[in-house]
Short mmCIF file of C-alpha atoms in Angstrom, two decimals:
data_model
loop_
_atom_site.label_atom_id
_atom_site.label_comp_id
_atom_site.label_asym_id
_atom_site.label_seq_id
_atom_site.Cartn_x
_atom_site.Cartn_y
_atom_site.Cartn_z
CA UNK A 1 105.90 11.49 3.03
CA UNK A 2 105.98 14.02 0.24
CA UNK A 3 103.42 12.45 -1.35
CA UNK A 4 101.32 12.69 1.63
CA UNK A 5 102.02 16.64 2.19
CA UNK A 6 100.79 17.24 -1.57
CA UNK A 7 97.58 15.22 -0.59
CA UNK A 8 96.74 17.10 1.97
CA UNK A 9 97.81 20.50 0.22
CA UNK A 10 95.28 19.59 -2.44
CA UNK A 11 93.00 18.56 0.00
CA UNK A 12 93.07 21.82 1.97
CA UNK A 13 93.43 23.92 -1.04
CA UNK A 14 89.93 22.10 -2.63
CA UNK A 15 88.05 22.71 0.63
CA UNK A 16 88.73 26.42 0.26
CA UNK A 17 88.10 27.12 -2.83
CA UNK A 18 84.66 25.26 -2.04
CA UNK A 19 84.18 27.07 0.56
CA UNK A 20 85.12 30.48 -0.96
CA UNK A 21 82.76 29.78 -3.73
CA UNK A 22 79.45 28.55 -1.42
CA UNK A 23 80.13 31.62 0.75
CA UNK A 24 79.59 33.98 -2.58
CA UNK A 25 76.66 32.31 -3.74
CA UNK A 26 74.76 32.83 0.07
CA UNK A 27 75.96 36.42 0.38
CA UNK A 28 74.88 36.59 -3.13
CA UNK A 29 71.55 35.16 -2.55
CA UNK A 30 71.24 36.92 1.09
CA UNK A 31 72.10 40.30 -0.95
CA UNK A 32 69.13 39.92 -3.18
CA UNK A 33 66.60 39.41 -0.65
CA UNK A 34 67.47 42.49 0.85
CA UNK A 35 67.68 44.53 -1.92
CA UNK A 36 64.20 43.49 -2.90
CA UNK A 37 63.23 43.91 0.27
CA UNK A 38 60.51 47.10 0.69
CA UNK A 39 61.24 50.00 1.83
CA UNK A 40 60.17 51.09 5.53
CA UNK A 41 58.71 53.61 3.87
CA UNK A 42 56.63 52.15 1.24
CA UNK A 43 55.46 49.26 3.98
CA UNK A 44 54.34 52.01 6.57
CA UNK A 45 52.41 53.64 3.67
CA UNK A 46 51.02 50.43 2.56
CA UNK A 47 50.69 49.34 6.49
CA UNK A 48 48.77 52.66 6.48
CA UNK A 49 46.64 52.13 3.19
CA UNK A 50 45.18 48.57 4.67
CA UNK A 51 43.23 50.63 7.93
CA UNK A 52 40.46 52.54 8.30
CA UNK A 53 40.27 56.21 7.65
CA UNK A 54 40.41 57.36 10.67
CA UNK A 55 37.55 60.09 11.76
CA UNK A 56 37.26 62.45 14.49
CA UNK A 57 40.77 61.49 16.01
CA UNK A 58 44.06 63.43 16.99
CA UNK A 59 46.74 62.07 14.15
CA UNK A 60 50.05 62.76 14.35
CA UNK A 61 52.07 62.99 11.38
CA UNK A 62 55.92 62.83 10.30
CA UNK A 63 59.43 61.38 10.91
CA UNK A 64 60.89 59.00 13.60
CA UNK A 65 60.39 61.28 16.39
CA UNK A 66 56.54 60.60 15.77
CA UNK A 67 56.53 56.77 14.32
CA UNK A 68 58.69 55.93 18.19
CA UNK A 69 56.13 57.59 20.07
CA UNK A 70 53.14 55.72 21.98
CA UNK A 71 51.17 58.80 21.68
CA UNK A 72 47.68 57.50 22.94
CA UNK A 73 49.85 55.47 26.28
CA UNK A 74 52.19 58.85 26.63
CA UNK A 75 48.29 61.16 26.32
CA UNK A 76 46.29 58.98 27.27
CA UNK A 77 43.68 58.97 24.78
CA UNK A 78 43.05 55.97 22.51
CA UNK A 79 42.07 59.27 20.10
CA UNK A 80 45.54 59.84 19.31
CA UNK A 81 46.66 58.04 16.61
CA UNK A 82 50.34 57.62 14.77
CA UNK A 83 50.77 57.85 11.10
CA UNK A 84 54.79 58.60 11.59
CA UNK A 85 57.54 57.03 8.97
CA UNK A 86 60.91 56.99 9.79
CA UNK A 87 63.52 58.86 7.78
CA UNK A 88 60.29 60.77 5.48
CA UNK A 89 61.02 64.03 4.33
CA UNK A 90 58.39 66.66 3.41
CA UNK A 91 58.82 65.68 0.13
CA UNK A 92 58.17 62.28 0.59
CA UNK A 93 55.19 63.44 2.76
CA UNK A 94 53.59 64.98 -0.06
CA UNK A 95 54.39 61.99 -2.63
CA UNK A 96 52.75 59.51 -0.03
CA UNK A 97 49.60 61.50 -0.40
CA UNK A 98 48.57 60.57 3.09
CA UNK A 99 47.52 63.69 4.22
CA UNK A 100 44.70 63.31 1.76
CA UNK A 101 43.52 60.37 2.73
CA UNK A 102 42.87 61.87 5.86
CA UNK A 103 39.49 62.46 6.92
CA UNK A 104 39.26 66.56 7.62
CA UNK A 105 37.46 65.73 10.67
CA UNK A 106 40.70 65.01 12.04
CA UNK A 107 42.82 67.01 14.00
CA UNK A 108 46.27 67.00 12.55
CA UNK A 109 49.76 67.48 14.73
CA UNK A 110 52.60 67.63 12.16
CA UNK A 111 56.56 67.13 12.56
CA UNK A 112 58.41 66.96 9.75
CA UNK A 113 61.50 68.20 8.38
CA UNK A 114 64.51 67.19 10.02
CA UNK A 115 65.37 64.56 7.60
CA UNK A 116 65.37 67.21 5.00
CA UNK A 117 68.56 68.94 6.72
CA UNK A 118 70.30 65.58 7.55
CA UNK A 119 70.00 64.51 3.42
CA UNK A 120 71.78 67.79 2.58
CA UNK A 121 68.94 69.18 0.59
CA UNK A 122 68.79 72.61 -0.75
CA UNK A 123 66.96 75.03 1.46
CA UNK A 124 64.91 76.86 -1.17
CA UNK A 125 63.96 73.47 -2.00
CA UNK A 126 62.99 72.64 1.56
CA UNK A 127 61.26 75.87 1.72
CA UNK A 128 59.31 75.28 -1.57
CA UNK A 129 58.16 71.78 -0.20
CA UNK A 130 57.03 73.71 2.82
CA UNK A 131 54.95 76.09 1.10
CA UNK A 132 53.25 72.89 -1.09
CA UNK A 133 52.57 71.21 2.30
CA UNK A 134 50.84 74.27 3.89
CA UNK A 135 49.02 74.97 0.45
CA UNK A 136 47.58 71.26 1.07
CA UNK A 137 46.60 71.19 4.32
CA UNK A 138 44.81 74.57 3.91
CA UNK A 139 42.41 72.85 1.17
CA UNK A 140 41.79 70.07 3.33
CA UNK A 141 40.54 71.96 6.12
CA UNK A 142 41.48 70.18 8.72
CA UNK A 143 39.44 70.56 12.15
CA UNK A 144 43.21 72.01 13.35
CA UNK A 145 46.22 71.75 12.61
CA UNK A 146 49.21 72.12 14.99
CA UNK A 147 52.96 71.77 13.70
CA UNK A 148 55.91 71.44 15.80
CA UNK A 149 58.91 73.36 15.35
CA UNK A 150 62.24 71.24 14.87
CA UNK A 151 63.91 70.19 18.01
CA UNK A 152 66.88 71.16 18.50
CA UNK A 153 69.49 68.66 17.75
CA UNK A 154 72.95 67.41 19.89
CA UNK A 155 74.49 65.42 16.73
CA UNK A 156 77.52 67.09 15.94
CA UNK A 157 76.38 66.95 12.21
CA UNK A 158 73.01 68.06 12.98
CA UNK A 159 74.55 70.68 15.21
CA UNK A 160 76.20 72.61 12.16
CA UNK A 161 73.18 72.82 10.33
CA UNK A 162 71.76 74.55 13.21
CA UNK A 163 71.00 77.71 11.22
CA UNK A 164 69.14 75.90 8.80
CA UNK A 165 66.52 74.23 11.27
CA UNK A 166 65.93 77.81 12.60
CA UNK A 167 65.09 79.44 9.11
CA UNK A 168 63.41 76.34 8.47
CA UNK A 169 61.06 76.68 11.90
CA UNK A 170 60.34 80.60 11.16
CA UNK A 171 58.99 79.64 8.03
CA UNK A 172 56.86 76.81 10.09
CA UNK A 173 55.83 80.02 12.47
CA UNK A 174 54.81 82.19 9.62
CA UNK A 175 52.29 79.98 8.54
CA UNK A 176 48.58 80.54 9.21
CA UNK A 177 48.69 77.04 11.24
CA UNK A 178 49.20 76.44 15.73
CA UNK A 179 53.31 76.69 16.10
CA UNK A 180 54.55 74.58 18.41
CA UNK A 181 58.19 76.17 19.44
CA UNK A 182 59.56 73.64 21.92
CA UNK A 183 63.38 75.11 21.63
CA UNK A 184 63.38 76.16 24.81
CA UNK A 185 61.64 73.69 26.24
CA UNK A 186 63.86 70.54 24.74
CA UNK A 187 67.46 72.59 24.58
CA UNK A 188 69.32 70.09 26.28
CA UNK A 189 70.92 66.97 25.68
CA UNK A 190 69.16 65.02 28.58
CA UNK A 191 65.92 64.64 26.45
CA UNK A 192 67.57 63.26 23.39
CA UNK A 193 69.33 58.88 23.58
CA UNK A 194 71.29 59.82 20.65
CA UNK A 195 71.28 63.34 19.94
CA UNK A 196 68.69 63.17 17.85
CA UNK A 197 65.67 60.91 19.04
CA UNK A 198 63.76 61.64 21.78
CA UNK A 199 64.38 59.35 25.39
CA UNK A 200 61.40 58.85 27.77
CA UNK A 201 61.81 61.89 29.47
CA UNK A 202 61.70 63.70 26.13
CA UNK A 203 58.78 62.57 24.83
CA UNK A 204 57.02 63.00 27.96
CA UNK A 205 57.92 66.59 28.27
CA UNK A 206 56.78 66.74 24.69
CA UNK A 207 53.48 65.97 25.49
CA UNK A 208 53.01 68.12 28.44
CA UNK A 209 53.43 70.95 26.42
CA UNK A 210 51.57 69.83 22.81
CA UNK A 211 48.32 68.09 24.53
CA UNK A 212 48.29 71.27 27.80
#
């Protein structure tokens, strides 16, 4: 009977260590794929890079709150087209140099800048990537340019860097470019799923005051 148990035992004991080791090599292996795994970023920019410059059409450009939106359904207008990327900062605006590949035919509806905040990044720097981004679009002379002031935000981390988005949005209304100030408009929490992106009703009340 003893000899039995200590069968088994090493049995048992054999299987797990098996399957302990197996397990690590998967996860390993799963691991790696998503490490080198592309960004979003880099395979919207790329995504971007493979259509045709687009000509005489209404772009929108920036973060999530753009790249969710089904701006020519929620307009209308198979003119409108979407160039957002989620989780881009101005920063990485300007490094993805997709602004100049745009056509200055276009009319261009920026927003941008959220991200910024919610990385923790240094407001002169913020305010210094601002100023490179309006210095840009200025040169490409755009057929207009509209940019939307940062919507107010119900995420309790968002919410204590409220001060922030408001410096950063009179430095966005300062510049020579169409200011879009939708704080009063979006103030509430029934616009928002999660605080921070925009539900239906949002984005529809979005539109009704960008494309009046």
């Amino acid at each position: 009977m003893e000899k039995i148990k200590r069968v088994l035992f090493i049995s048992v004991f054999i299987n797990i260590v098996f399957l302990a080791h197996t397990g690590k090599k998967i996860y390993s292996r799963l691991s790696s794929v998503e490490t080198n795994r592309p960004s979003h970023y880099a395979m919207r920019i790329d995504y971007f890079k493979s259509l045709p410059n687009p000509k005489n059409k209404i772009v929108m450009v920036g973060d999530s709150l753009i790249e969710r939106g089904y701006w020519n359904e929620l307009v209308d207008n198979s003119k409108v087209i979407n160039r957002g990327i989620s989780g881009i900062t101005i920063r990485g605006l300007l490094k993805s140099r997709l602004v100049e590949s745009l056509d200055q035919s276009n009319e261009i509806i920026l927003l941008i800048g959220i991200n910024d905040i919610w990385q923790n990044r240094d407001e002169l720097d913020i305010q210094t990537d601002l100023k490179t981004l309006f210095t840009l679009l200025n040169k490409k002379n755009f057929k207009k340019v509209s940019i939307i002031g940062l919507l107010p935000a119900f995420d309790k981390e968002l919410a204590e860097r409220d001060l922030m988005r408001k410096r950063v949005n009179k430095l966005i209304g300062q510049s020579r470019f169409h200011y879009i100030d939708l704080e009063e408009t979006l103030n509430h929490s029934k616009f928002f799923m999660d605080g921070v992106h925009l539900n239906g009703h949002g984005y529809k009340t979005l539109v009704s005051k960008v494309f009046k």
